[in-house]
Coordinates of C-alpha atoms in Angstrom, one line a residue:
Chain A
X1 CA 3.4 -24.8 -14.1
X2 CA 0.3 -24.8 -16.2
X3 CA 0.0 -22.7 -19.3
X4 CA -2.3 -22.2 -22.5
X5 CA -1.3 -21.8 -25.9
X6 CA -3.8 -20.5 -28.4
X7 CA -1.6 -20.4 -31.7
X8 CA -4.4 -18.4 -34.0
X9 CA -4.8 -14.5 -32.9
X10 CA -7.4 -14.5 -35.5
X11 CA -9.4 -17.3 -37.6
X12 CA -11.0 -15.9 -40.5
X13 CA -13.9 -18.0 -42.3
X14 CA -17.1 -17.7 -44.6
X15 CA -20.3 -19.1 -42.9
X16 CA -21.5 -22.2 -43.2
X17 CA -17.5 -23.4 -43.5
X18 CA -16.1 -25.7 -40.8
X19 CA -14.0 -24.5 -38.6
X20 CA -11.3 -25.6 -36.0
X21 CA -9.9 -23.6 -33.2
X22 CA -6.7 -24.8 -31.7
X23 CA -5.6 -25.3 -28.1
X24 CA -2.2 -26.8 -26.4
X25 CA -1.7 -26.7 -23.0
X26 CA 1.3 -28.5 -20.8
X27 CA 0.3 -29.6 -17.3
X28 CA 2.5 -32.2 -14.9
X29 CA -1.0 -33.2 -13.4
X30 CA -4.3 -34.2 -14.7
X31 CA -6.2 -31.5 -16.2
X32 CA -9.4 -30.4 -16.6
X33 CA -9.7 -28.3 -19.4
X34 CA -12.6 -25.5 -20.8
X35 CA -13.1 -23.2 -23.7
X36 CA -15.4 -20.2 -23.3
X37 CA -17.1 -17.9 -25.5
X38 CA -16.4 -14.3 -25.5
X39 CA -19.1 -11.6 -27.5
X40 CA -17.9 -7.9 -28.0
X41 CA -18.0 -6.0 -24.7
X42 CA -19.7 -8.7 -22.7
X43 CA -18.4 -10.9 -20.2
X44 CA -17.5 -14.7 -20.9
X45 CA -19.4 -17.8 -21.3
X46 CA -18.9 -21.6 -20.9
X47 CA -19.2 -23.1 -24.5
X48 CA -18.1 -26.6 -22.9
X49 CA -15.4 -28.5 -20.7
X50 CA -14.0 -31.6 -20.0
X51 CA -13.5 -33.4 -16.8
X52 CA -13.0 -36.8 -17.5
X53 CA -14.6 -39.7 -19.4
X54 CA -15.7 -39.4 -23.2
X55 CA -12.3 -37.1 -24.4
X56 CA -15.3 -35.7 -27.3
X57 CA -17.5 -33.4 -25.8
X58 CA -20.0 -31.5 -26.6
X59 CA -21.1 -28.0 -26.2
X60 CA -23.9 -25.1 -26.6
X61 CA -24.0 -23.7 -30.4
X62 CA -22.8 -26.9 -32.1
X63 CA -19.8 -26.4 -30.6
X64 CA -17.5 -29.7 -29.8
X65 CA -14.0 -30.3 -28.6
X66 CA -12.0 -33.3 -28.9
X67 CA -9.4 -33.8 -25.7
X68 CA -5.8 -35.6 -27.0
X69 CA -3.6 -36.3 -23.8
X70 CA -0.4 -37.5 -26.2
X71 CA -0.9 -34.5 -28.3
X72 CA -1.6 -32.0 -25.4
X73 CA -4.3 -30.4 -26.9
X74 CA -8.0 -30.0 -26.7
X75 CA -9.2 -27.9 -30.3
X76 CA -12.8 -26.2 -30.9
X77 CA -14.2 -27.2 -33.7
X78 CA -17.9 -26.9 -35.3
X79 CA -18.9 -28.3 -38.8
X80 CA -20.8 -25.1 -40.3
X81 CA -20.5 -21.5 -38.3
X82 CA -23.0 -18.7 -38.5
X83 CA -22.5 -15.0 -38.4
X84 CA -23.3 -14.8 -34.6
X85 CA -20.7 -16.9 -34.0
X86 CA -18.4 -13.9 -34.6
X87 CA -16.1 -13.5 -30.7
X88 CA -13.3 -14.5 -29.1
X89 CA -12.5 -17.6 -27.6
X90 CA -10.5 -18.8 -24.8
X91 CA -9.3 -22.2 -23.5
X92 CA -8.2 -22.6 -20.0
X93 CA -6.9 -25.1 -18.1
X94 CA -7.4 -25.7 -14.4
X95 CA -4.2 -25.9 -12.0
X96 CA -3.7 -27.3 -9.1
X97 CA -4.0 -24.3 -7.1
X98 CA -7.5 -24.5 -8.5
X99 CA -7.3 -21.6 -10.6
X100 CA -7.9 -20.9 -14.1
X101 CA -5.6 -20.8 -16.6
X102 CA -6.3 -18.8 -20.1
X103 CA -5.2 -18.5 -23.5
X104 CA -4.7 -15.4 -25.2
X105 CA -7.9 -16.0 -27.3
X106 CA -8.8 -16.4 -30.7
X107 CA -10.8 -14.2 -32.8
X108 CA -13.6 -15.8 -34.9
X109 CA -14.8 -14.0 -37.8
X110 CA -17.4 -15.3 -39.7
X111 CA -17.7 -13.4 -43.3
X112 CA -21.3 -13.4 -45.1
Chain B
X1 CA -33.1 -14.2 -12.6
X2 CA -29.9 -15.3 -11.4
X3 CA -26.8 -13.8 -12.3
X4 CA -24.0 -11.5 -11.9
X5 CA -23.7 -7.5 -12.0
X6 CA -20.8 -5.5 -12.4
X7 CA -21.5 -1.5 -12.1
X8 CA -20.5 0.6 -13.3
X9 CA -20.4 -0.1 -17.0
X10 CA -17.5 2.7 -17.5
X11 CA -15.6 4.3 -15.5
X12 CA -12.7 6.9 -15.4
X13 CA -10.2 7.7 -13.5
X14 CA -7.9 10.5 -12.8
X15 CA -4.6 10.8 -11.3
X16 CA -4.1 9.8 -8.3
X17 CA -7.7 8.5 -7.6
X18 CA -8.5 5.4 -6.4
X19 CA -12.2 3.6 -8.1
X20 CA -13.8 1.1 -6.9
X21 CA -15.5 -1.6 -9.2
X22 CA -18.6 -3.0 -7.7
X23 CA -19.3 -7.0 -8.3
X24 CA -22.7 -8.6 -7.2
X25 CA -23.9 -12.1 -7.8
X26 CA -27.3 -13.8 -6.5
X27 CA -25.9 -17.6 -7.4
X28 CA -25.2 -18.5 -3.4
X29 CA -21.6 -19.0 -4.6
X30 CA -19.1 -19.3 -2.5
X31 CA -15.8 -18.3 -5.1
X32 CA -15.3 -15.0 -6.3
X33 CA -12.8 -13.8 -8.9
X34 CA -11.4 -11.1 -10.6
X35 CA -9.5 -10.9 -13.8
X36 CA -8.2 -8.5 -16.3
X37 CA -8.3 -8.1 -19.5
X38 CA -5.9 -6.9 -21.9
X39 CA -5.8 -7.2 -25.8
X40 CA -4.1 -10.0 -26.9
X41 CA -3.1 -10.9 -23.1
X42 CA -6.3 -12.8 -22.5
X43 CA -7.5 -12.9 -18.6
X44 CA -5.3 -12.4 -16.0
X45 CA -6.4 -13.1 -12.1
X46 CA -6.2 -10.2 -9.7
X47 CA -8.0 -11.3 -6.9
X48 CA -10.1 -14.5 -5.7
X49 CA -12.4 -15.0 -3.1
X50 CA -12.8 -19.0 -1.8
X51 CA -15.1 -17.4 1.0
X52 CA -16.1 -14.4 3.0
X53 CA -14.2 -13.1 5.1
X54 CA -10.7 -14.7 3.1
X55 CA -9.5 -13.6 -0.2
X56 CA -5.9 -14.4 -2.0
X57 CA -3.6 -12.9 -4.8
X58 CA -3.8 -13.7 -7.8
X59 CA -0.9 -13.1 -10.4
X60 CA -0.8 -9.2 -10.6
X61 CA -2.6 -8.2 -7.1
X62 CA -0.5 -5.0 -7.0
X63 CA -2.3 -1.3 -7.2
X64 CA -5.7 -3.5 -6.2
X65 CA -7.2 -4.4 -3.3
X66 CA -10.2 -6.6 -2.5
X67 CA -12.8 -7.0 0.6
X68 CA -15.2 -9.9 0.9
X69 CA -17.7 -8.9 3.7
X70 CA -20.4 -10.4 2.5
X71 CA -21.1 -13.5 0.5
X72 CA -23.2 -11.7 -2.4
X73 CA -20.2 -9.1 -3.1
X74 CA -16.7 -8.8 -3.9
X75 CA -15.7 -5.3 -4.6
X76 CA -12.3 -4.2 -6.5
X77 CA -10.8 -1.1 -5.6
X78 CA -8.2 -0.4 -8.4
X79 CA -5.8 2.3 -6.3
X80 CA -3.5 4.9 -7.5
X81 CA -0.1 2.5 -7.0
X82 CA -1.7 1.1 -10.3
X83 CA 0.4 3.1 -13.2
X84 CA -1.9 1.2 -16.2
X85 CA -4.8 0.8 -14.9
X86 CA -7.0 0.9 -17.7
X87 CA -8.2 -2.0 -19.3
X88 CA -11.5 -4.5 -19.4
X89 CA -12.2 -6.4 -15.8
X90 CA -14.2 -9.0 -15.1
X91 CA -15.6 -10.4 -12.5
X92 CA -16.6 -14.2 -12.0
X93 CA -18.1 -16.6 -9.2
X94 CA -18.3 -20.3 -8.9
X95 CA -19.9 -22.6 -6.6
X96 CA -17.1 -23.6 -4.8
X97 CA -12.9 -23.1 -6.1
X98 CA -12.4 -26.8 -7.0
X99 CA -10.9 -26.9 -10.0
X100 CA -13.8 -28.5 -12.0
X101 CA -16.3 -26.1 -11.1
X102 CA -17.6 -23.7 -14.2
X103 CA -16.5 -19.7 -13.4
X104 CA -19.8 -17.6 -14.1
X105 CA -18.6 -14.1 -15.7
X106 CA -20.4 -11.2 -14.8
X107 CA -20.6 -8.0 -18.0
X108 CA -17.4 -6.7 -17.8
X109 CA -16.6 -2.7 -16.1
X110 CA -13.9 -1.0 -18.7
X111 CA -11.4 1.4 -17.0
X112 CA -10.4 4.9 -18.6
X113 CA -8.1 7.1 -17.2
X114 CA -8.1 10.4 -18.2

């Protein structure tokens, strides 16, 4: 079976700092893999996902993710966050049953 | 604009009631979903919808139930064989249930019971 591992509960940083977001995942098929964007009592939004091709992809806000088969993982990252990027993330994976499959989330908190 | 609406915002519940959550979207999807949300459990799926007129479980279906009359709508009625019942749920839609397709996440209703 699918799952999603999200090591970091939280991810304190000061803006304009780079930050990383990790993300494993173990799957016995080929995955397709997403990370959305969550803002404080608001519903979620795709940041980006990947499908297949380029295993670097690119998202809204500066966002990117770099997919690793042999390391299983797929981690957020963007050079210099802003205040408004204060929320939680989730990863997901899709599974075969075609539903998706989230982490417990990461909260981002960008400090002034 | 095109989008999805959950109503209402809030919503509390007594003992023994049964609530229903209302879920609307105007994107002609065919997939409907609904998850919950816990702190520090992430999403889990209740309900999904991969058409009208059919709808599946999801991982923790019992104390809910789900109708899907109508392509536009996907209501979640959250009964009273739900012990913990409150919580954030969401509701999501996508153009089809193959697994590549982006989920579209509606606002969120958040459950009290008083």
């Amino acid at each position: 079976a699918q799952s999603v591992t999200q090591l970091d509960s939280q991810v304190p940083v000061f803006e304009e700092a780079p930050v990383e977001l990790r993300c494993n995942y173990s799957s016995s098929v080929s995955v397709y893999l997403f990370w959305y964007v969550q803002y404080p009592n608001q519903g979620l939004q795709l940041l980006l996902k990947y499908l297949s091709g380029s295993t670097l992809v690119k998202g809204i806000n500066g966002f990117e993710a770099e997919f690793n088969k042999s390391q299983t993982s797929f981690h957020l990252r963007k050079p210099s966050v802003h205040i408004s990027d204060t929320a939680e993330y989730f990863c997901a994976v899709s599974d075969r049953a075609d539903k998706l499959i989230f982490g417990t989330g990461t909260r981002l908190q960008v400090f002034p | 604009d095109g989008g999805i609406t959950q109503s209402p915002k809030y919503l509390f519940r007594k003992e023994g009631q049964n609530v229903t959550l209302s879920c609307e979207q105007n994107l002609n999807h065919d997939a409907m979903y609904w998850y919950r949300q816990d702190p520090g459990q992430g999403l889990r799926l209740i309900y999904y919808s991969q058409i009208v007129n059919d709808f599946q479980k999801g991982d923790i279906a019992e104390g809910y139930s789900v109708s899907r009359e109508k392509k536009e709508s996907f209501p979640l009625t959250v009964t009273s064989a739900q012990k913990n019942p409150t919580a954030f749920y969401l509701c999501a839609s996508s153009t089809s249930s193959a697994r590549q397709e982006t989920q579209y996440f509606g606002p969120g209703t958040r459950l009290l019971v008083l």
